[in-house]
mmCIF file of N, CA and C in Angstrom:
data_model
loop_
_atom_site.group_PDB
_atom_site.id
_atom_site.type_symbol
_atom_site.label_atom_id
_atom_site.label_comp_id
_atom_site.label_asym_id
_atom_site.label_seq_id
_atom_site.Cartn_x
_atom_site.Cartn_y
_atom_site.Cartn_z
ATOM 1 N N UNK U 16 89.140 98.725 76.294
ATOM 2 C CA UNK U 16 89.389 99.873 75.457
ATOM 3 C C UNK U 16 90.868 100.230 75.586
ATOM 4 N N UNK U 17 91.824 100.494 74.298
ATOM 5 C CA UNK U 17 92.830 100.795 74.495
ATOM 6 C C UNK U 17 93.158 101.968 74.574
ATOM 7 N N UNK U 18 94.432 101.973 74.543
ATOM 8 C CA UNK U 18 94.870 104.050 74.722
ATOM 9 C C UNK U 18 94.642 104.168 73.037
ATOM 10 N N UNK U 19 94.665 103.312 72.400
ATOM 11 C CA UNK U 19 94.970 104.245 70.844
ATOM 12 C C UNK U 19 93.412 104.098 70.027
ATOM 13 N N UNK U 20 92.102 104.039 71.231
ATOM 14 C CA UNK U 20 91.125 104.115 70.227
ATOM 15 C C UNK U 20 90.589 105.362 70.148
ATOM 16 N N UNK U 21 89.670 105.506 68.956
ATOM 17 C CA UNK U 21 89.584 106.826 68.806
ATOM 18 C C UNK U 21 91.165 107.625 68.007
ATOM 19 N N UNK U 22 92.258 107.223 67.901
ATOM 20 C CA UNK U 22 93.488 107.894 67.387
ATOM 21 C C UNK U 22 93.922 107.384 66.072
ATOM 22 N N UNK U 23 93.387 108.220 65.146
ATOM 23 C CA UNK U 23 93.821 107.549 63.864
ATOM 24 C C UNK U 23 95.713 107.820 63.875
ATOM 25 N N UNK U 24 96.278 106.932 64.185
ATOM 26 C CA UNK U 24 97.890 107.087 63.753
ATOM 27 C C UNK U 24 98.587 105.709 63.091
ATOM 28 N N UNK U 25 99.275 105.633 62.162
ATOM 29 C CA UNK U 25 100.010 104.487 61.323
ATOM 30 C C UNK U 25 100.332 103.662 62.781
ATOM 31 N N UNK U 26 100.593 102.772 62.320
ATOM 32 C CA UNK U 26 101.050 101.564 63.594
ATOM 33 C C UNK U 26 102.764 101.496 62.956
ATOM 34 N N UNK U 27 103.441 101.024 63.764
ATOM 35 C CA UNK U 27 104.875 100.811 63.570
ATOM 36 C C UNK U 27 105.144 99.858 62.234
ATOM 37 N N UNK U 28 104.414 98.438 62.199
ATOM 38 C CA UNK U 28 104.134 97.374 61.198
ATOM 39 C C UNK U 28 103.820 97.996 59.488
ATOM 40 N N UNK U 29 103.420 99.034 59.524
ATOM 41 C CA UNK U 29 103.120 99.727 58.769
ATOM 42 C C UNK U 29 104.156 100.248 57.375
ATOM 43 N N UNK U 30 105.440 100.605 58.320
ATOM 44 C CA UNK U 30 106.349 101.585 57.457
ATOM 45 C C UNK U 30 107.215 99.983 56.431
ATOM 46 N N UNK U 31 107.908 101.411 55.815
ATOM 47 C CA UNK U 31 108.506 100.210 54.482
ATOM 48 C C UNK U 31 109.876 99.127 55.467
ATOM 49 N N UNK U 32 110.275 98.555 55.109
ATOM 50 C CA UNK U 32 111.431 97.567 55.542
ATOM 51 C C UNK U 32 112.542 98.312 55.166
ATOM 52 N N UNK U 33 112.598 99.064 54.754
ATOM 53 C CA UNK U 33 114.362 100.118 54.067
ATOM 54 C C UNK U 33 114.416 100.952 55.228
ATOM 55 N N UNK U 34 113.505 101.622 55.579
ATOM 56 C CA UNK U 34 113.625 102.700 56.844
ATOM 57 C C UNK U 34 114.937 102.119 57.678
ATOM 58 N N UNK U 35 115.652 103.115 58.169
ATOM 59 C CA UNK U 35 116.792 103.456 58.783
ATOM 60 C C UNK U 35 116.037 103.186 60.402
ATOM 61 N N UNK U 36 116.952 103.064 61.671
ATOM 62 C CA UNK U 36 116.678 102.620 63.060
ATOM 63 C C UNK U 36 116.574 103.727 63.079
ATOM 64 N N UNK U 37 117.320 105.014 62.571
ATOM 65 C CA UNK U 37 117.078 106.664 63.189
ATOM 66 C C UNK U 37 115.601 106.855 62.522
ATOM 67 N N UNK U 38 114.806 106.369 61.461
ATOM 68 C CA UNK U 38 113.720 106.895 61.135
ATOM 69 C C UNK U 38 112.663 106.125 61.733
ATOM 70 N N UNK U 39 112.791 105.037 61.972
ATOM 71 C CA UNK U 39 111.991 103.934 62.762
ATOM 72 C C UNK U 39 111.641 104.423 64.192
ATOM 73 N N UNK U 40 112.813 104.728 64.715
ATOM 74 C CA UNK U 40 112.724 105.696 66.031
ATOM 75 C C UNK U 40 111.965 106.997 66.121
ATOM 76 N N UNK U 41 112.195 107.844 64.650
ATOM 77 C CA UNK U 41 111.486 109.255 64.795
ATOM 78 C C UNK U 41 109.900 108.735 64.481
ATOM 79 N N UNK U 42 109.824 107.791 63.679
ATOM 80 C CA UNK U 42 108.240 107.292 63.470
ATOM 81 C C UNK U 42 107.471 106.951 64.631
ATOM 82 N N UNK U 43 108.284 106.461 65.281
ATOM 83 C CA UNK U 43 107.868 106.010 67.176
ATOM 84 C C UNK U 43 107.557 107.005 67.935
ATOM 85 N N UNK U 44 108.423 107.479 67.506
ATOM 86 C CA UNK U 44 108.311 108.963 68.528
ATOM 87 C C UNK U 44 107.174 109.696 68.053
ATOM 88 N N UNK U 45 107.194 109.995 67.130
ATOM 89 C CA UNK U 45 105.789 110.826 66.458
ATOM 90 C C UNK U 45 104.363 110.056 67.145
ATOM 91 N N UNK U 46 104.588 108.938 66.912
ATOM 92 C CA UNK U 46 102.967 107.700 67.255
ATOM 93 C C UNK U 46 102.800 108.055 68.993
ATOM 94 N N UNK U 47 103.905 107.757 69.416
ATOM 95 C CA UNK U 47 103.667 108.077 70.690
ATOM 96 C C UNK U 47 103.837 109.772 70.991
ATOM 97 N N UNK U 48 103.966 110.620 70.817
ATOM 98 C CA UNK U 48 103.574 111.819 70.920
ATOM 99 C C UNK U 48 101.697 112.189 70.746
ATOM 100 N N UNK U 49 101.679 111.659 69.394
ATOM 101 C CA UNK U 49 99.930 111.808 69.148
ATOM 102 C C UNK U 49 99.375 110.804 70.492
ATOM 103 N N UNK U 50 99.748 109.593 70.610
ATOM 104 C CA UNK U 50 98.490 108.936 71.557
ATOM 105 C C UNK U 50 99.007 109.853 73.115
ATOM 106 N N UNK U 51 100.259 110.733 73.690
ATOM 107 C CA UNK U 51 99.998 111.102 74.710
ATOM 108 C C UNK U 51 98.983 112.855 74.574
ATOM 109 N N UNK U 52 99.438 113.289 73.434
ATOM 110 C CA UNK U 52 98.528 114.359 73.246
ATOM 111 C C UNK U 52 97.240 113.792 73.119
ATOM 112 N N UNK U 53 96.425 112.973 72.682
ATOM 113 C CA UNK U 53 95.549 112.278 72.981
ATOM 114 C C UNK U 53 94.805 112.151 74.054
ATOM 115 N N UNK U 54 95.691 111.672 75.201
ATOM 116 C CA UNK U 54 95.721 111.374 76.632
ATOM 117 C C UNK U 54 95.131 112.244 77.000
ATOM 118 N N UNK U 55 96.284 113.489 76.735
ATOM 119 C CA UNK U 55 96.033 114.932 77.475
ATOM 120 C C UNK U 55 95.020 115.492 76.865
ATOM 121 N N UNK U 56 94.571 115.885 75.647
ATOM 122 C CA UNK U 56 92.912 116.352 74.780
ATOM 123 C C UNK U 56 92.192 115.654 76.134
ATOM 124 N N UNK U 57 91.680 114.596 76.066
ATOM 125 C CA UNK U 57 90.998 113.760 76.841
ATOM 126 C C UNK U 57 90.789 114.065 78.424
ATOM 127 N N UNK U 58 92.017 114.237 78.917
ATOM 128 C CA UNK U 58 91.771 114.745 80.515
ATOM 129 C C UNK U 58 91.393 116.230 80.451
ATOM 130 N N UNK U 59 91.604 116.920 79.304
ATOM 131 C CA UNK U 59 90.963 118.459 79.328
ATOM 132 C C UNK U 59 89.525 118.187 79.339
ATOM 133 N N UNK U 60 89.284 117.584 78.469
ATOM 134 C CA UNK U 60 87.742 117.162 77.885
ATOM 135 C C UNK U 60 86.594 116.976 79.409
ATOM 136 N N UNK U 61 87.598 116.109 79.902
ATOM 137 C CA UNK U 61 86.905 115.146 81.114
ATOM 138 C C UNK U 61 86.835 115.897 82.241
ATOM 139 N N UNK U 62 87.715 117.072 82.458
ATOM 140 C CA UNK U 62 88.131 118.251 83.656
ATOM 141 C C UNK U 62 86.672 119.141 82.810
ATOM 142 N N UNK U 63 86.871 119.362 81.829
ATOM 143 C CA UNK U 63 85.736 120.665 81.567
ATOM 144 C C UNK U 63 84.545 120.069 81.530
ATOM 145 N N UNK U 64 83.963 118.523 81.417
ATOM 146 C CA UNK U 64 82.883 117.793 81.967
ATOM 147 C C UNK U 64 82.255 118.436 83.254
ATOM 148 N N UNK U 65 83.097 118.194 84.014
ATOM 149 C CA UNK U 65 83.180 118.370 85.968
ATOM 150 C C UNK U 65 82.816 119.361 86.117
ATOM 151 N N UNK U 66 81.644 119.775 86.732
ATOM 152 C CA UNK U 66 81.120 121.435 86.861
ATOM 153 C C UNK U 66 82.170 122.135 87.917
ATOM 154 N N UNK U 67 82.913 121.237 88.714
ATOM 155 C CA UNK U 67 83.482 122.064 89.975
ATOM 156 C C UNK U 67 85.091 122.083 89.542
ATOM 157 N N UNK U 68 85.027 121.572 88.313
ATOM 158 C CA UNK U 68 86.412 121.726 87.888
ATOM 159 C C UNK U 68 86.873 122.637 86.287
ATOM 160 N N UNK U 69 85.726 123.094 85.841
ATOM 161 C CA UNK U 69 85.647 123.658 84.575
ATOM 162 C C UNK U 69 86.867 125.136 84.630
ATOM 163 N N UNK U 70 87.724 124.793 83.620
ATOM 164 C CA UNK U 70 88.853 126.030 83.668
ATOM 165 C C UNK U 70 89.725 125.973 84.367
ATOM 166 N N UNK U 71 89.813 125.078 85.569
ATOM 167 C CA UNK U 71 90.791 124.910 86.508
ATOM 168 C C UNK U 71 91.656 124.310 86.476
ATOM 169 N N UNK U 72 92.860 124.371 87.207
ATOM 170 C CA UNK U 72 93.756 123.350 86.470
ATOM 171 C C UNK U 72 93.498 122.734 87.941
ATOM 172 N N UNK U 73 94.248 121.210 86.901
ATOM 173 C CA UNK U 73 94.127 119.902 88.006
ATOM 174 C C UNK U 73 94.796 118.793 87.417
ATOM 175 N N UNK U 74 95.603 118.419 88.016
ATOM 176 C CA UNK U 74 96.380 117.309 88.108
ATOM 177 C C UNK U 74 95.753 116.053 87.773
ATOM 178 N N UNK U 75 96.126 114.835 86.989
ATOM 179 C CA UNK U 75 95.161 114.183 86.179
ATOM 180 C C UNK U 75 94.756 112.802 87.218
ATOM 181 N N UNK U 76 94.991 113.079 88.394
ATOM 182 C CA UNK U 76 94.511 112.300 89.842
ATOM 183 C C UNK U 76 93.419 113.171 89.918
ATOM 184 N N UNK U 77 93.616 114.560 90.560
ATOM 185 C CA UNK U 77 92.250 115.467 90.667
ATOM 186 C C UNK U 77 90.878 115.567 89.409
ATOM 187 N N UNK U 78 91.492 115.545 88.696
ATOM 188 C CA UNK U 78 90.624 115.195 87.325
ATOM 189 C C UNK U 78 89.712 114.093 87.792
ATOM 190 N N UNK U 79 90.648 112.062 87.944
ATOM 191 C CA UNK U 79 89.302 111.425 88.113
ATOM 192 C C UNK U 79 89.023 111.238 89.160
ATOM 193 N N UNK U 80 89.654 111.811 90.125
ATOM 194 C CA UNK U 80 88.877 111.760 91.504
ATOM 195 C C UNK U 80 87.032 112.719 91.634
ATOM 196 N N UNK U 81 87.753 113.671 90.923
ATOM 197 C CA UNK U 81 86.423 114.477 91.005
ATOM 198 C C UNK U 81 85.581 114.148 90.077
ATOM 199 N N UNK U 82 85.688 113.487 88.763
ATOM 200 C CA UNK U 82 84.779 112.923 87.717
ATOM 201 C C UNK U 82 84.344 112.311 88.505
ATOM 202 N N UNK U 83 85.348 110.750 88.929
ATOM 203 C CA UNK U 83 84.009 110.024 90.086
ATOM 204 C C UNK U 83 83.232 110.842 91.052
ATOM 205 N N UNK U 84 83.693 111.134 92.184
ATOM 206 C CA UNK U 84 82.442 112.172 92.351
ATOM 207 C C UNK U 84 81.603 112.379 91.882
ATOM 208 N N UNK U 85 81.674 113.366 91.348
ATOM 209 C CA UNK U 85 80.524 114.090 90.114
ATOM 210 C C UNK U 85 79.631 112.652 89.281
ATOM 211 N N UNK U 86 80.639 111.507 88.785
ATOM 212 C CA UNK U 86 79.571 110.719 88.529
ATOM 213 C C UNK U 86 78.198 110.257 89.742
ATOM 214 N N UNK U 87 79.064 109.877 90.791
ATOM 215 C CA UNK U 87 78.269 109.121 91.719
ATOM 216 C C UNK U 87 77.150 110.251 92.198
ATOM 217 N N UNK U 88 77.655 111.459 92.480
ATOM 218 C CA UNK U 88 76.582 112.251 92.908
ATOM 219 C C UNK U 88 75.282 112.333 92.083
ATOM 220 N N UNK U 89 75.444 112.139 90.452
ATOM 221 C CA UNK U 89 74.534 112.401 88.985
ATOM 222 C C UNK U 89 73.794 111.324 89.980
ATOM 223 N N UNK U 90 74.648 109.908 89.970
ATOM 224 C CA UNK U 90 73.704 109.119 89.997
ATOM 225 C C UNK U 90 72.720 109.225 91.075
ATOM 226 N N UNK U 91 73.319 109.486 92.434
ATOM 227 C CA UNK U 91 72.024 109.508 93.316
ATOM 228 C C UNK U 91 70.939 109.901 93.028
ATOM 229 N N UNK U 92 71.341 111.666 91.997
ATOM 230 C CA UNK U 92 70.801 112.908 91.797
ATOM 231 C C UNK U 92 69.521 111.770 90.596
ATOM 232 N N UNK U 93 69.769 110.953 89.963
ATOM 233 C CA UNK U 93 69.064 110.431 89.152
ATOM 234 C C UNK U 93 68.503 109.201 89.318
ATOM 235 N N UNK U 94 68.860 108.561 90.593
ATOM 236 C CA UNK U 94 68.147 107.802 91.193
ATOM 237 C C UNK U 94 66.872 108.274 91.984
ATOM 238 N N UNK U 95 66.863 109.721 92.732
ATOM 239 C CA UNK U 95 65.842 110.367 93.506
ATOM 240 C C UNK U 95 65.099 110.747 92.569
ATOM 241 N N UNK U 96 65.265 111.438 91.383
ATOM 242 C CA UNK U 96 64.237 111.661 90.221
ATOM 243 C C UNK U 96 63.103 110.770 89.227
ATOM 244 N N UNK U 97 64.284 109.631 90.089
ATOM 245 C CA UNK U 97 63.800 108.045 89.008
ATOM 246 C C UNK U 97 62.469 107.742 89.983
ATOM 247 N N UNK U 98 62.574 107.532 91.532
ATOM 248 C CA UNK U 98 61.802 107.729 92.506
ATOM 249 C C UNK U 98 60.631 108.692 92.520
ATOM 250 N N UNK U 99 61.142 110.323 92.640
ATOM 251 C CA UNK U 99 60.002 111.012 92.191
ATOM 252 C C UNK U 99 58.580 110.810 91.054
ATOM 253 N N UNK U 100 59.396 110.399 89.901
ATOM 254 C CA UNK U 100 58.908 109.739 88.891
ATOM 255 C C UNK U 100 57.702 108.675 88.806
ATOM 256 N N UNK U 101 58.319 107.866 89.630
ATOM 257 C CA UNK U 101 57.885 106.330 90.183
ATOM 258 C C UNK U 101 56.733 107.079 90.779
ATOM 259 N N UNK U 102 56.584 108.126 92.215
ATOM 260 C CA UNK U 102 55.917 108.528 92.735
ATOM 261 C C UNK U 102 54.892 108.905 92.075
ATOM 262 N N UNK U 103 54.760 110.079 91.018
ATOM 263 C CA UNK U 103 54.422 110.794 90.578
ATOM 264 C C UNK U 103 53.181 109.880 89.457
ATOM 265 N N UNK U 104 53.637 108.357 89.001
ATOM 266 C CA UNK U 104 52.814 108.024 88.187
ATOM 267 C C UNK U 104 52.157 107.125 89.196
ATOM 268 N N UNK U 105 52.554 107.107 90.307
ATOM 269 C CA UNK U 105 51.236 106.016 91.695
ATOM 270 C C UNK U 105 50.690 106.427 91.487
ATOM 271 N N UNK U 106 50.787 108.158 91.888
ATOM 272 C CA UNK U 106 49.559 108.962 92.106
ATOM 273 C C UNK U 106 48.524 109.331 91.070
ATOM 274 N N UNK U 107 49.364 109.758 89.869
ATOM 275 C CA UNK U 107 48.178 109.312 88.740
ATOM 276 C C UNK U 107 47.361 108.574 88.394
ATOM 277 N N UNK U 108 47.811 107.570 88.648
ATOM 278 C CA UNK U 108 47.511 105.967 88.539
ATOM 279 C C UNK U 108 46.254 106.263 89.432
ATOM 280 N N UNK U 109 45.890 106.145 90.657
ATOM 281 C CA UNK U 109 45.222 106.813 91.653
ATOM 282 C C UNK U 109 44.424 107.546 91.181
ATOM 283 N N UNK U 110 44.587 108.657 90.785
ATOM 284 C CA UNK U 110 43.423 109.869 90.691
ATOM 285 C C UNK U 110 42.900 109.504 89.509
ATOM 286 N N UNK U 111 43.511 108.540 88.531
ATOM 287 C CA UNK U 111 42.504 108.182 87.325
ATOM 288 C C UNK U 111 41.425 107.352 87.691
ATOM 289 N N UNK U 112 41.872 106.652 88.895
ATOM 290 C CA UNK U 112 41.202 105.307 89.137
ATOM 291 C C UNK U 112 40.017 105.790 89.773
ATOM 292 N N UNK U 113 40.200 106.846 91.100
ATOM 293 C CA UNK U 113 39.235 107.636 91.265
ATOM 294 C C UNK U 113 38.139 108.791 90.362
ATOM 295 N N UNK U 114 38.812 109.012 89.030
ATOM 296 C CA UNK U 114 38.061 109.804 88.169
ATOM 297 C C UNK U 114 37.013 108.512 87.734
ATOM 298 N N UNK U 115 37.377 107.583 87.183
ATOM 299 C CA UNK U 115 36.388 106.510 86.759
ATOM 300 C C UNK U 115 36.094 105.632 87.691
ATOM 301 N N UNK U 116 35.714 106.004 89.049
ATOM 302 C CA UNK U 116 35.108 105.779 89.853
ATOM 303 C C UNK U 116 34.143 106.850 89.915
ATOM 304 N N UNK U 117 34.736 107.857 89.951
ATOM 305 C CA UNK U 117 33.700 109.132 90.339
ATOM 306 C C UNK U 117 32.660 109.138 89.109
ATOM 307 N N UNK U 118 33.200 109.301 87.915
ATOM 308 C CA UNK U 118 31.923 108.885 86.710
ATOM 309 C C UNK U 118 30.858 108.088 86.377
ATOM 310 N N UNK U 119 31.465 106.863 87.085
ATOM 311 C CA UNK U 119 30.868 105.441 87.108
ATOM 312 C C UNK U 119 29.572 105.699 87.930
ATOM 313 N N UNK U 120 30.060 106.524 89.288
ATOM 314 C CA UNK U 120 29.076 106.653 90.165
ATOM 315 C C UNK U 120 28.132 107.927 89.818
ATOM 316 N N UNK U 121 28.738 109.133 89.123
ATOM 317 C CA UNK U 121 27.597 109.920 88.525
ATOM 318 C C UNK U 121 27.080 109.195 87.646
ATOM 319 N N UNK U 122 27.337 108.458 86.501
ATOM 320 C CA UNK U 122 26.468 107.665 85.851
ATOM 321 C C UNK U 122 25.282 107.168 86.485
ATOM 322 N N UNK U 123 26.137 106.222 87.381
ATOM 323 C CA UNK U 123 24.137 105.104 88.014
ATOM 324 C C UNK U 123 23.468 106.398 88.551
ATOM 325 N N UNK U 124 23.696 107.519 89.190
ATOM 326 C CA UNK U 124 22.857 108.405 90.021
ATOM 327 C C UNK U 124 22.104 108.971 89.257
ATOM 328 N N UNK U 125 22.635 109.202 87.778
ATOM 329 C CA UNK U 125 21.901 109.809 86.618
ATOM 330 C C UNK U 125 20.700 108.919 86.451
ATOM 331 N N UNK U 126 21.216 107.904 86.326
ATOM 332 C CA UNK U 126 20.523 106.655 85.675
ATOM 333 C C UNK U 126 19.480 106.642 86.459
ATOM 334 N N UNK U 127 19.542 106.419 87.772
ATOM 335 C CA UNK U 127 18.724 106.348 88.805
ATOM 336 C C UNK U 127 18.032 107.140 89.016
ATOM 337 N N UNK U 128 18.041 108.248 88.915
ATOM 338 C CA UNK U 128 17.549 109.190 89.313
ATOM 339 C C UNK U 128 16.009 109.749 88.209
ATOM 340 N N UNK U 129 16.439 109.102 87.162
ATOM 341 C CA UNK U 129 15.382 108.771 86.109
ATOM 342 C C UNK U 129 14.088 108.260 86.194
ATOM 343 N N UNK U 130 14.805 107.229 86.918
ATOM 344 C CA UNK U 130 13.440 106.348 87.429
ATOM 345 C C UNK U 130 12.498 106.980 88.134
ATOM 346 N N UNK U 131 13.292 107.915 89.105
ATOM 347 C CA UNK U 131 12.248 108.631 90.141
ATOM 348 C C UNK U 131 11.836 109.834 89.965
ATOM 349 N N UNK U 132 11.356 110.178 88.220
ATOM 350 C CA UNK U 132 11.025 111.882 88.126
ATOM 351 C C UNK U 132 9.572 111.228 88.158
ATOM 352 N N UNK U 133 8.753 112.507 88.422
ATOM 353 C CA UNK U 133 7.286 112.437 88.996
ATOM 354 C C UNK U 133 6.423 112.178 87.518
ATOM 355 N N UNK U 134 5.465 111.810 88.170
ATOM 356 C CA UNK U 134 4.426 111.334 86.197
ATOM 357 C C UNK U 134 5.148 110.926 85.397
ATOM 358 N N UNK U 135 6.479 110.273 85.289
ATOM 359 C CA UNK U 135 6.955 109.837 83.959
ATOM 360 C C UNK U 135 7.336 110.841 83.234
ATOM 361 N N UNK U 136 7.621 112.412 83.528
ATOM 362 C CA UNK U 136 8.346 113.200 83.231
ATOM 363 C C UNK U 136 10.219 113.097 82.762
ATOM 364 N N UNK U 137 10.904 113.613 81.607
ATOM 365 C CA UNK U 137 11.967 113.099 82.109
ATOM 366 C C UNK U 137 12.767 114.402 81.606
ATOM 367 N N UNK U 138 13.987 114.970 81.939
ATOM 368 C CA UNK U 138 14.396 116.492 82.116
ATOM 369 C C UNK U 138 14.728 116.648 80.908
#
């Protein structure tokens, strides 16, 4: 990914062949002004991401030092949930297996239990 994606700005190749070196230069200057304002949009963007950095100012080292952070922590934070998760459908898994066990077995008792009403009575 380069610095100029996402930045709609003319490319240098662009302008006419008559342009003057003083206008060629101010055209440069302009292109590179937008892709460092760019830059900078971007590290605001990425600082007000960061819950422990929102509004604060920070130097654009402190910026991705603490993004990483903040990423790696998400991830643990969403690796233990991924786990919980995992957990959470064993156990379902489980108590279904035991529900149609438990039915299975009121079934035959029903069933059974048929056989043994008195005189051929049945409820």
């Amino acid at each position: 990914m380069s610095d100029n994606d996402d930045i709609e700005v003319e490319s240098d190749e662009e302008q006419p062949r008559f342009q003057s070196a003083a206008d060629k230069r101010a055209h440069h200057n302009a292109l590179e002004r937008k892709r460092r304002d760019h830059i900078k949009d971007s590290f605001h963007s990425l600082r007000d991401s960061v819950p422990s950095l929102q509004g604060e100012k920070a130097s654009r080292a402190q910026i991705l030092d603490k993004a990483t952070e903040y990423i790696q922590y998400m991830r643990r934070k969403n690796h233990t949930h991924q786990q919980d998760i995992d957990d959470l459908k064993r156990q379902n898994a489980l108590l279904e297996q035991q529900g149609q066990r438990e039915s299975r077995s009121r079934s035959l008792f029903l069933g059974s239990s048929l056989l043994f009403l008195p005189h051929g009575r049945c409820k």
